XYZ file of C-alpha atoms in Angstrom:
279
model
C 32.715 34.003 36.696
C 32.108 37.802 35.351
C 29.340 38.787 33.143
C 30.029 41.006 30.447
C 26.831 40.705 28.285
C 26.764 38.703 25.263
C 26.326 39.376 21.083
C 22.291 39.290 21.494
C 21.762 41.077 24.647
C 23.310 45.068 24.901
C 24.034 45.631 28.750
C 24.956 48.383 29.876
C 27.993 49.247 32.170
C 25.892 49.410 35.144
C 24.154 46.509 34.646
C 27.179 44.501 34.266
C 28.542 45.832 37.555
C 25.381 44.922 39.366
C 24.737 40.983 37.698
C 28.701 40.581 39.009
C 28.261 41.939 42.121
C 25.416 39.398 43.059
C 27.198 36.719 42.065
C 30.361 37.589 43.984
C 27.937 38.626 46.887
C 26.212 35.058 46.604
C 23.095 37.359 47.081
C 19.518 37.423 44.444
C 19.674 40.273 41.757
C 16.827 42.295 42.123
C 16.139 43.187 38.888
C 12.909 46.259 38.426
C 12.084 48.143 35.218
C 9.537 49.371 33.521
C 7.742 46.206 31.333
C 9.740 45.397 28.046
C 13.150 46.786 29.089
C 14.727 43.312 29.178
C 14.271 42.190 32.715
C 13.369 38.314 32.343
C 15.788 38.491 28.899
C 18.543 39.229 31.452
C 18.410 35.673 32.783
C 18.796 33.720 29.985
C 21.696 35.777 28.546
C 23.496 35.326 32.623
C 23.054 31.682 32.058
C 24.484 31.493 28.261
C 27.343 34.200 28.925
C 28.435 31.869 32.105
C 27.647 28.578 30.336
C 24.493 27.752 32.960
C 21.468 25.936 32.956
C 18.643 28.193 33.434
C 15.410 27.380 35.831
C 12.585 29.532 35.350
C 9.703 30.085 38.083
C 7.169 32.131 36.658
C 4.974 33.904 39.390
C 1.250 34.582 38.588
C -1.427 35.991 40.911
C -2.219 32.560 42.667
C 1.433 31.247 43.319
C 2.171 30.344 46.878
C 5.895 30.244 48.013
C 5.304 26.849 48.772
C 5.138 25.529 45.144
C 8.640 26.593 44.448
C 9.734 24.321 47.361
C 7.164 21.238 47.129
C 3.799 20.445 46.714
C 2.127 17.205 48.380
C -0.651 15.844 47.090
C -2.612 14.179 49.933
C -5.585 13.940 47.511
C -3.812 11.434 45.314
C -2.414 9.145 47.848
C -6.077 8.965 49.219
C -7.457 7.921 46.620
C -4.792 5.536 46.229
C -5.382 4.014 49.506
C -8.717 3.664 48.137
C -7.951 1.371 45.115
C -4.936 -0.739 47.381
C -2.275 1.085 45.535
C 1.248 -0.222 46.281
C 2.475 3.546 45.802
C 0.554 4.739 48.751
C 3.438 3.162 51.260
C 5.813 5.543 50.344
C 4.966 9.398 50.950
C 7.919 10.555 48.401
C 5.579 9.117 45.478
C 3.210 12.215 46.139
C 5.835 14.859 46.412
C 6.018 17.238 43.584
C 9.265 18.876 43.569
C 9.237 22.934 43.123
C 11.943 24.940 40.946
C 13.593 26.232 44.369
C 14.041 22.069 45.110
C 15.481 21.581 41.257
C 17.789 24.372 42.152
C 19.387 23.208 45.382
C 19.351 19.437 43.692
C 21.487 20.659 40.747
C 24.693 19.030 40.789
C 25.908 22.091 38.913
C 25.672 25.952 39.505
C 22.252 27.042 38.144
C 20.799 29.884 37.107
C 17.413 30.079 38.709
C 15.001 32.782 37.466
C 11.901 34.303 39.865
C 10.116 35.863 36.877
C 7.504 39.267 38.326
C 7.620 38.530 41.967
C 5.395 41.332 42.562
C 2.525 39.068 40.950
C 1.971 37.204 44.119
C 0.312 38.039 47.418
C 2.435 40.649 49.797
C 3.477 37.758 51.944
C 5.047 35.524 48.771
C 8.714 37.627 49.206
C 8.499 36.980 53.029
C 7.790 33.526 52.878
C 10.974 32.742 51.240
C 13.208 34.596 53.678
C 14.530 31.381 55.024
C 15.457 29.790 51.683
C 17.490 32.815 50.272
C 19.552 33.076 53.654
C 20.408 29.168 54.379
C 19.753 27.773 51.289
C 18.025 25.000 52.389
C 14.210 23.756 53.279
C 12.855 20.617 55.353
C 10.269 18.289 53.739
C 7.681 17.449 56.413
C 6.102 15.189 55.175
C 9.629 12.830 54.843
C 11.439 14.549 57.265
C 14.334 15.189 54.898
C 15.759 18.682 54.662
C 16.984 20.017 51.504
C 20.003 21.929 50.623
C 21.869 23.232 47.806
C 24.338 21.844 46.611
C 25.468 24.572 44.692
C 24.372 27.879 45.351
C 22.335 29.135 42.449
C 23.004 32.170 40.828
C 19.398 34.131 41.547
C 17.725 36.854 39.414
C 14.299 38.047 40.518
C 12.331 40.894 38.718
C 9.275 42.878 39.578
C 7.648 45.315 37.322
C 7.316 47.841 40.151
C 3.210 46.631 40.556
C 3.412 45.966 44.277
C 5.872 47.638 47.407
C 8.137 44.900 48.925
C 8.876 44.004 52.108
C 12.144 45.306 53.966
C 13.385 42.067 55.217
C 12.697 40.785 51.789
C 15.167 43.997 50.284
C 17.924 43.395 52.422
C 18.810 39.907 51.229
C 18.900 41.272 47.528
C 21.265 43.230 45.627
C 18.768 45.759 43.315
C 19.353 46.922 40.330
C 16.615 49.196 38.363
C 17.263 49.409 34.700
C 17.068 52.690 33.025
C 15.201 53.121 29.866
C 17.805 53.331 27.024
C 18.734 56.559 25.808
C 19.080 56.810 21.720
C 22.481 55.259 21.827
C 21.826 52.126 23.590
C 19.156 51.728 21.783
C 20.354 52.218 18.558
C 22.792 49.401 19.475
C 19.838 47.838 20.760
C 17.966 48.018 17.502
C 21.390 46.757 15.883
C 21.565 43.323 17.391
C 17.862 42.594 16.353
C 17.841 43.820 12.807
C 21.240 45.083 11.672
C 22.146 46.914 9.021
C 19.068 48.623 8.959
C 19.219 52.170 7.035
C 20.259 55.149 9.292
C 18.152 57.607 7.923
C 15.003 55.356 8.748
C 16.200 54.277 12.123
C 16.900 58.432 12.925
C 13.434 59.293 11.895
C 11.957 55.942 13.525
C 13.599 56.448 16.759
C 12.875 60.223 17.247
C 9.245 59.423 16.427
C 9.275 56.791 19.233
C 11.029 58.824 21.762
C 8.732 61.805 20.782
C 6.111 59.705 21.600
C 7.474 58.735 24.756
C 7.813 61.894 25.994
C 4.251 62.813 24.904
C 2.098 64.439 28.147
C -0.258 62.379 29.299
C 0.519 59.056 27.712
C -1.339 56.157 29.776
C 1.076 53.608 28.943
C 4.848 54.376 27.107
C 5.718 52.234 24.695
C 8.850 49.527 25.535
C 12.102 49.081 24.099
C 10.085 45.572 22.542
C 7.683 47.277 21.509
C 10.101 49.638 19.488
C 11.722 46.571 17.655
C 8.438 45.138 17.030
C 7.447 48.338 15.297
C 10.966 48.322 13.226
C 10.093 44.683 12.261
C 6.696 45.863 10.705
C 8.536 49.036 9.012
C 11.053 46.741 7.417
C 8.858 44.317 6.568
C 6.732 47.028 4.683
C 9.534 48.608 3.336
C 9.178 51.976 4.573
C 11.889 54.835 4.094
C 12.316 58.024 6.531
C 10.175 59.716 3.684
C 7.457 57.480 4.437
C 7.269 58.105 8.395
C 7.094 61.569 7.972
C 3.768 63.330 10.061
C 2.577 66.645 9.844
C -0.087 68.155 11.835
C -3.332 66.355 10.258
C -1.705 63.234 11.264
C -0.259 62.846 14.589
C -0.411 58.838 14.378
C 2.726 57.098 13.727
C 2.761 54.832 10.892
C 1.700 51.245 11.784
C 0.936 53.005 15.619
C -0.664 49.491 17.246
C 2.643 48.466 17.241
C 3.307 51.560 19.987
C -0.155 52.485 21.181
C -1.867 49.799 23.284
C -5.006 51.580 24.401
C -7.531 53.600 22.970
C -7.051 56.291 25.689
C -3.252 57.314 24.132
C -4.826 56.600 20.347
C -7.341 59.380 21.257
C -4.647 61.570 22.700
C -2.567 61.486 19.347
C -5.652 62.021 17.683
C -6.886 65.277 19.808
C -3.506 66.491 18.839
C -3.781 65.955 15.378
C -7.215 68.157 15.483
C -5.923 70.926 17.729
C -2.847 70.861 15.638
C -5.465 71.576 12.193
C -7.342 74.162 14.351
C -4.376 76.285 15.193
C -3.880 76.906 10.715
């Protein structure tokens, strides 16, 4: 069961290495990156390239570890017992299964996907220590214990927002993706709209990656954000004529696209005047 990246998903050499080595390890990818680079994208192509189904968990600021295992709702079979509702005899009617639990039931090898881990409270990583090492959980509330039949194939990301725990680390094999330099991207770029004109994507992408590099960006535009941007180019049919800037106008054509914040539009825009200034 190798990885090798599939027609609608460029991965790198590196990245390859470290999605196999996981899965021969039987240990969670640990996936970091800045926003945009591809990170939750990953999962979906791991499950299509190996033929998988995918579960997704996605993490917010109020998820407990708990929900990915069970949730019981006492509230429901009270009220329940209230109205002399049959149900209320057997506790497994007021169980709510998690995505960890749909995991471990699969019949099948899954893929499971913990989507920006770093979301949750400090203590969400550490909470799940026991279900990444055994790979199983017990139900209290039934008694039963739960274990995988198959152990899933586990990708977690984090967009950096939050420090880890140690014990949580060691059960993981990490991988941080790079940014793409202008070749993967270009091949990048090809998969999402190819055949587009060399001359435009040379002027397009040297624009971006100026911009990138720009001092005192708040926040760098992503490789999405970059095909988003090529979408609205095409679209308008621009040429590499057409995207040309000179000093009065430091703003790339179409910049919301790029710029998310009025902080970096001001910055391109204080360059733009300096730049007029200095004639």
């Amino acid at each position: 069961m190798q990885f090798q990246g599939t027609k609608d998903y460029v991965a790198t050499e590196d990245l390859k290495i470290a999605v196999n080595a996981a899965v021969t390890l039987e240990r969670p990818l640990l996936v970091k990156g800045e926003p945009g680079t591809g990170k939750t994208e990953l999962a979906r192509q791991v499950a299509d390239a190996l033929g998988l189904r995918m579960i997704e968990w996605n993490v917010k600021s109020t998820t407990r570890a708990q929900q990915g295992l069970y949730e019981y709702d006492a509230v429901s079979r009270l009220r329940d017992s209230q109205l002399g509702d049959e149900r209320v005899h057997d506790v497994k009617n007021y169980i709510k299964r998690g995505k960890l639990w749909e995991a471990f039931d699969a019949d099948e090898k899954v893929v499971l996907l913990i989507d920006e881990i770093d979301k949750a409270d400090i203590e969400f990583p550490n909470d799940l220590l026991q279900e990444l090492d055994k790979m199983e959980f017990h139900v209290y509330e039934t008694g039963e214990t739960i274990r995988a039949k198959q152990r899933p194939i586990m990708i977690i990301t984090s967009n950096n927002e939050k420090e880890l725990p140690d014990a949580f680390l060691r059960r993981c094999f990490f991988h941080y993706i790079q940014f793409p330099d202008a070749e993967t991207m270009r091949k990048i770029v090809e998969v999402h709209h190819p055949g587009i004109k060399d001359s435009l994507l040379t002027t397009a992408l040297t624009q971006f990656y100026e911009i990138r590099d720009t001092a005192g960006l708040k926040k760098k535009p992503s490789t999405s954000e970059v095909l988003d941007w090529l979408k609205l180019l095409l679209a308008e049919d621009l040429t590499a004529e057409d995207l040309k800037r000179d000093g009065a106008d430091a703003l790339p054509k179409l910049h919301g696209a790029l710029l998310k914040n009025e902080q970096d539009v001001h910055l391109f825009e204080r360059l733009a005047f300096m730049a007029r200034g200095r004639r």
